[in-house]
CSV table of C-alpha atoms in Angstrom, one decimal:
chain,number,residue,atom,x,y,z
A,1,UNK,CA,-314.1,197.9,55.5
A,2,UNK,CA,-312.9,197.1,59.2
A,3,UNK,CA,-312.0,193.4,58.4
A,4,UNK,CA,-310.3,194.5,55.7
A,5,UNK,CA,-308.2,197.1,56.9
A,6,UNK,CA,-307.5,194.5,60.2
A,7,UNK,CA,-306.2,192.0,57.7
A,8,UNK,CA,-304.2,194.2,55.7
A,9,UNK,CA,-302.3,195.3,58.7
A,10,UNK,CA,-301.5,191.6,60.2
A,11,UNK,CA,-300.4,190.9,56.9
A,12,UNK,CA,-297.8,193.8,56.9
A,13,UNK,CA,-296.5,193.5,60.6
A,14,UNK,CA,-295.8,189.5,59.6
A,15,UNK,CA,-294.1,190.3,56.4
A,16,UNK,CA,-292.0,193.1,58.0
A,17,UNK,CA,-291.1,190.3,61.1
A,18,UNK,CA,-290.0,188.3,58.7
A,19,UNK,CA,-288.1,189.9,56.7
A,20,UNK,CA,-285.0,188.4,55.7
A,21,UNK,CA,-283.1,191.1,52.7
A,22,UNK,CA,-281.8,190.7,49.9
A,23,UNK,CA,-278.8,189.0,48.2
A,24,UNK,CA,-278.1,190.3,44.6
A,25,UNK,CA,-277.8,188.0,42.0
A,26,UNK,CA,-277.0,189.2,38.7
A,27,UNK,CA,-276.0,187.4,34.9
A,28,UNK,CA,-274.5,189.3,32.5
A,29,UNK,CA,-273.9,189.3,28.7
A,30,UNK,CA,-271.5,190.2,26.5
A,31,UNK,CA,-271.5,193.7,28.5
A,32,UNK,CA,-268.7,195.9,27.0
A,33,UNK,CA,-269.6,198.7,29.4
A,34,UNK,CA,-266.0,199.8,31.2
A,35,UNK,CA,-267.8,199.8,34.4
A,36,UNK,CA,-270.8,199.8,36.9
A,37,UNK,CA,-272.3,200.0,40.0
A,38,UNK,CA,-272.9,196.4,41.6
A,39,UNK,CA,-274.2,197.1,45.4
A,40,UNK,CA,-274.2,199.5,47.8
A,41,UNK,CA,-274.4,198.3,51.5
A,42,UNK,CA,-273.5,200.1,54.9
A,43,UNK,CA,-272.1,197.8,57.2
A,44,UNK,CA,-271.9,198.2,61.1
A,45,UNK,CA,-268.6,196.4,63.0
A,46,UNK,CA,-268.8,193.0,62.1
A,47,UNK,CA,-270.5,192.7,58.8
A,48,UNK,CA,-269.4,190.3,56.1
A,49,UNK,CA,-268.6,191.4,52.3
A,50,UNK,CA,-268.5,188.7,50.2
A,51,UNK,CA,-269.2,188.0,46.2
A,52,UNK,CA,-268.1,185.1,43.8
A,53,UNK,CA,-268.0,185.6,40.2
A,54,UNK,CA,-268.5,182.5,38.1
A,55,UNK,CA,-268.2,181.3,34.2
A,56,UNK,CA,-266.2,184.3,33.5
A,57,UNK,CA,-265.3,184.9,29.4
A,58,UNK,CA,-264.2,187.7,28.0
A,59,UNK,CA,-264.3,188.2,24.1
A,60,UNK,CA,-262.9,190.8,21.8
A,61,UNK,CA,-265.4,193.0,19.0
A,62,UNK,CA,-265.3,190.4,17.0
A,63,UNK,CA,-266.3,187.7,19.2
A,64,UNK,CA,-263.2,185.7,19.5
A,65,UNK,CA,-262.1,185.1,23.3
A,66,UNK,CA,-259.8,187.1,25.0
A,67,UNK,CA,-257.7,186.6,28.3
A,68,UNK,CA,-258.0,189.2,31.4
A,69,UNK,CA,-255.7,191.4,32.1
A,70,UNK,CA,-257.2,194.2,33.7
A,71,UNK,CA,-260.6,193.2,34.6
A,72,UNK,CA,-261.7,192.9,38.5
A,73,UNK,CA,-264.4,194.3,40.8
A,74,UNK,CA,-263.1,196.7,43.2
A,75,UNK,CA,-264.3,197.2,46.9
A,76,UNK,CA,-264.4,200.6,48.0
A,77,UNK,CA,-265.5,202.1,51.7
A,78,UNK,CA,-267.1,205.6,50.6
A,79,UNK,CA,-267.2,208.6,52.6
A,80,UNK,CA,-270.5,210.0,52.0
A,81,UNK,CA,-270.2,212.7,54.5
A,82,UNK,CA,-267.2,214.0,52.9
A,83,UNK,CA,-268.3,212.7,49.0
A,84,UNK,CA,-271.5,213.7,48.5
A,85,UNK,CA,-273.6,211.0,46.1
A,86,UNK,CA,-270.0,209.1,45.6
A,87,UNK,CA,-271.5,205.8,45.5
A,88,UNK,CA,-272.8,206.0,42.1
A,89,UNK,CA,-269.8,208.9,40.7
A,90,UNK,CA,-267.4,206.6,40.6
A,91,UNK,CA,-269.4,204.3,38.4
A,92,UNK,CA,-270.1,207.3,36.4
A,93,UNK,CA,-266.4,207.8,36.0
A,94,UNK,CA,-266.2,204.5,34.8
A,95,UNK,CA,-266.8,205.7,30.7
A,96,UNK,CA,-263.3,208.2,30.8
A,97,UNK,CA,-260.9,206.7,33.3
A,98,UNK,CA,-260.0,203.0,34.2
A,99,UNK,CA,-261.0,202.9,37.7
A,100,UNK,CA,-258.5,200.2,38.5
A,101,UNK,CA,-255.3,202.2,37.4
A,102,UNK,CA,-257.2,205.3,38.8
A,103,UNK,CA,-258.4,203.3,42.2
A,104,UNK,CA,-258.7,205.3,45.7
A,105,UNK,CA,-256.3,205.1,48.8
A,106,UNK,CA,-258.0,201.8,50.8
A,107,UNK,CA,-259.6,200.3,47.6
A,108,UNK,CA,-259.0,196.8,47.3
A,109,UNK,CA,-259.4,195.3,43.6
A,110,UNK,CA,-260.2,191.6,43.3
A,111,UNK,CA,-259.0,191.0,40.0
A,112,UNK,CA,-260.2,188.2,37.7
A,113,UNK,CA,-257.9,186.2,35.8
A,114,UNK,CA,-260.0,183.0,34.9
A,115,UNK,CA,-263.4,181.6,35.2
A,116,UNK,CA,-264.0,182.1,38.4
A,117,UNK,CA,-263.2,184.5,41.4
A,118,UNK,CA,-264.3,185.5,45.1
A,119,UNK,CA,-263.9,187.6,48.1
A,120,UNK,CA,-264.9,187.5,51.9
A,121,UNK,CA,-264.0,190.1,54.0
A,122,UNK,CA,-265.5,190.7,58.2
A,123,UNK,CA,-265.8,194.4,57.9
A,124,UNK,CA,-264.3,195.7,61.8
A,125,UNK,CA,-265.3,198.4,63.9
A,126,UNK,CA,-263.0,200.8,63.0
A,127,UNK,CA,-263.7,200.3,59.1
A,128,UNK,CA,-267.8,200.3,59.5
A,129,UNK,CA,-269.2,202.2,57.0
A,130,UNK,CA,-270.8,202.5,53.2
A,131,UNK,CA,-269.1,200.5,50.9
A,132,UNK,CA,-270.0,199.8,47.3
A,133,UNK,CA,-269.0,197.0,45.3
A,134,UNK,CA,-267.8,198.4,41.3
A,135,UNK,CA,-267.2,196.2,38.2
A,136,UNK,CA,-264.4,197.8,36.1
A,137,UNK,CA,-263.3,196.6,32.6
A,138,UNK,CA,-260.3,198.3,31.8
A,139,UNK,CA,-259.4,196.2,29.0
A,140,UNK,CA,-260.1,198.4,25.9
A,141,UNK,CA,-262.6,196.6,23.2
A,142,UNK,CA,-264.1,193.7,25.1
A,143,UNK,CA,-267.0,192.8,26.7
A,144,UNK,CA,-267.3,190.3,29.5
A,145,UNK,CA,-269.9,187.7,30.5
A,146,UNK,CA,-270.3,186.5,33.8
A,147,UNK,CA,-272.8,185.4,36.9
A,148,UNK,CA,-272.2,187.2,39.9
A,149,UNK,CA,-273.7,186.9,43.9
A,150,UNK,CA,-273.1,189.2,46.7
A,151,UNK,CA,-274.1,188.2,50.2
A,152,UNK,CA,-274.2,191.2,52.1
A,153,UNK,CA,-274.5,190.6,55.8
A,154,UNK,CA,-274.7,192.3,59.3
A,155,UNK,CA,-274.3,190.4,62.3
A,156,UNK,CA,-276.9,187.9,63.0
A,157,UNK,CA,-277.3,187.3,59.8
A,158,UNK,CA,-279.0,190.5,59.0
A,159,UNK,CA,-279.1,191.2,55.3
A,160,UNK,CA,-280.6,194.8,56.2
A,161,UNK,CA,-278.1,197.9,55.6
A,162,UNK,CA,-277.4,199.5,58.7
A,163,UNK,CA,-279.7,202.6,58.3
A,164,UNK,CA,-282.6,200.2,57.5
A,165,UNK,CA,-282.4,197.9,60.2
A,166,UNK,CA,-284.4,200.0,62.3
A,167,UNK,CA,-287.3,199.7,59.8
A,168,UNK,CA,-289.0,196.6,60.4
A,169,UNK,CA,-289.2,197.1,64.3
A,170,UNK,CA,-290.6,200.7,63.6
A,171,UNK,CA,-293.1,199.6,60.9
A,172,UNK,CA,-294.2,196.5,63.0
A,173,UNK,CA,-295.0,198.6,66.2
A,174,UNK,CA,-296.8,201.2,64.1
A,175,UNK,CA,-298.9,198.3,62.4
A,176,UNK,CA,-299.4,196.9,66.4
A,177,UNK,CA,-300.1,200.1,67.2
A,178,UNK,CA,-302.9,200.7,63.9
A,179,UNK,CA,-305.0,197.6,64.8
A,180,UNK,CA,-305.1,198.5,69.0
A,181,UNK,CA,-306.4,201.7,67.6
A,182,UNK,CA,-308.9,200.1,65.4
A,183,UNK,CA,-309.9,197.7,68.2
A,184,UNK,CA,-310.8,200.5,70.4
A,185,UNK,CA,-312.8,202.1,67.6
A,186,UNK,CA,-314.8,199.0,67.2
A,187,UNK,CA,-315.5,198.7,71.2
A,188,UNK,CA,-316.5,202.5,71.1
A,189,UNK,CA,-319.1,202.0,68.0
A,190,UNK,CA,-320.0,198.6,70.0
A,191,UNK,CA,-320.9,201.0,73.1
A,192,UNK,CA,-322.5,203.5,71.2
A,193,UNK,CA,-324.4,201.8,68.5
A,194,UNK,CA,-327.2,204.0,69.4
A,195,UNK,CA,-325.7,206.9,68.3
A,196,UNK,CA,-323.2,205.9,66.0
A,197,UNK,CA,-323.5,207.2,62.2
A,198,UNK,CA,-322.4,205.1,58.7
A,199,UNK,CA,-319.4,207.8,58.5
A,200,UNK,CA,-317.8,206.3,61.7
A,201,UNK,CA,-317.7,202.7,60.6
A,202,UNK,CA,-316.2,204.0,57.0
A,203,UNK,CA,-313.6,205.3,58.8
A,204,UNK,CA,-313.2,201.9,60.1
């Protein structure tokens, strides 16, 4: 009904005015996968990149532990005009090649040798951009378990990506906009009772 639909859209324009993003947070478990996607996020000048992996261990098939020695998560600025869909190909490549010995010009590899390990980075103008975050595990016959966070900001704090953080503005003013429209219904019906019909408050 017209209350209804009223509420429903205050409800959306204050959730989309408050919206604060998303910080990934992920555990993982004896994973033995050579590599995978972590985050994609497209950063305008200014932006900070930063992760920390914690309670790092890495154990051989057979369970007993095993030191690091090629194990890191590499940051990579991808050039998806030029690479079509390379944000998720080069965790694809991950199963045939070690994407640490096979790493691209301007990849930087944050390698873990303990527990522990983190990364901040204030992405500048001139290096704006798409960049994904890729876990690679190029030591054969392990699997790792860890806990890792990204915050992925741009400035002010913005957790949006740069290509959504027009959204919320657009979506709020067509929410504004949906409930002056439905005001004005509701004073025309108001004014023309008389000759008003049950199909024009349903399509209230």
């Amino acid at each position: 009904g017209g209350a209804g639909g009223t509420l429903e859209a205050v409800t959306l324009l204050i959730c989309l005015l408050g919206v604060g993003g998303r910080k990934t947070s992920l555990t993982v478990r004896d994973d033995a996968r050579p590599g995978f996607l972590v985050e994609p996020f497209c950063f305008t000048g200014g932006g900070l990149l930063q992760f920390d992996v914690r309670d790092f261990h890495l154990t051989t098939a057979g369970g007993a532990p095993a030191q690091p020695t090629k194990v890191g998560v590499i940051v990579r600025r991808v050039d998806g005009a030029a690479t079509p869909f390379a944000t998720t190909s080069a965790a694809d490549r991950a199963g045939s090649v070690c994407l640490i010995s096979h790493k691209k010009p301007g990849d930087q590899v944050v390698f873990i040798k303990g527990t522990n390990a983190s990364f901040s980075q204030t992405v500048a103008d001139p290096a704006a951009g798409l960049y994904s975050l890729i876990y690679a595990n190029c030591d054969p016959g392990t699997a790792a378990s860890f806990s890792l966070t990204a915050t992925l900001t741009n400035p002010g704090g913005v957790f949006l990506s740069a290509g959504d953080i027009p959204l919320p503005l657009i979506y709020g003013s067509a929410s504004i906009l949906f409930v002056l429209a439905f005001a004005v219904w509701q004073r025309t019906l108001m004014a023309n009772a008389a000759s008003a019909h049950k199909i024009h408050y349903l399509m209230s």
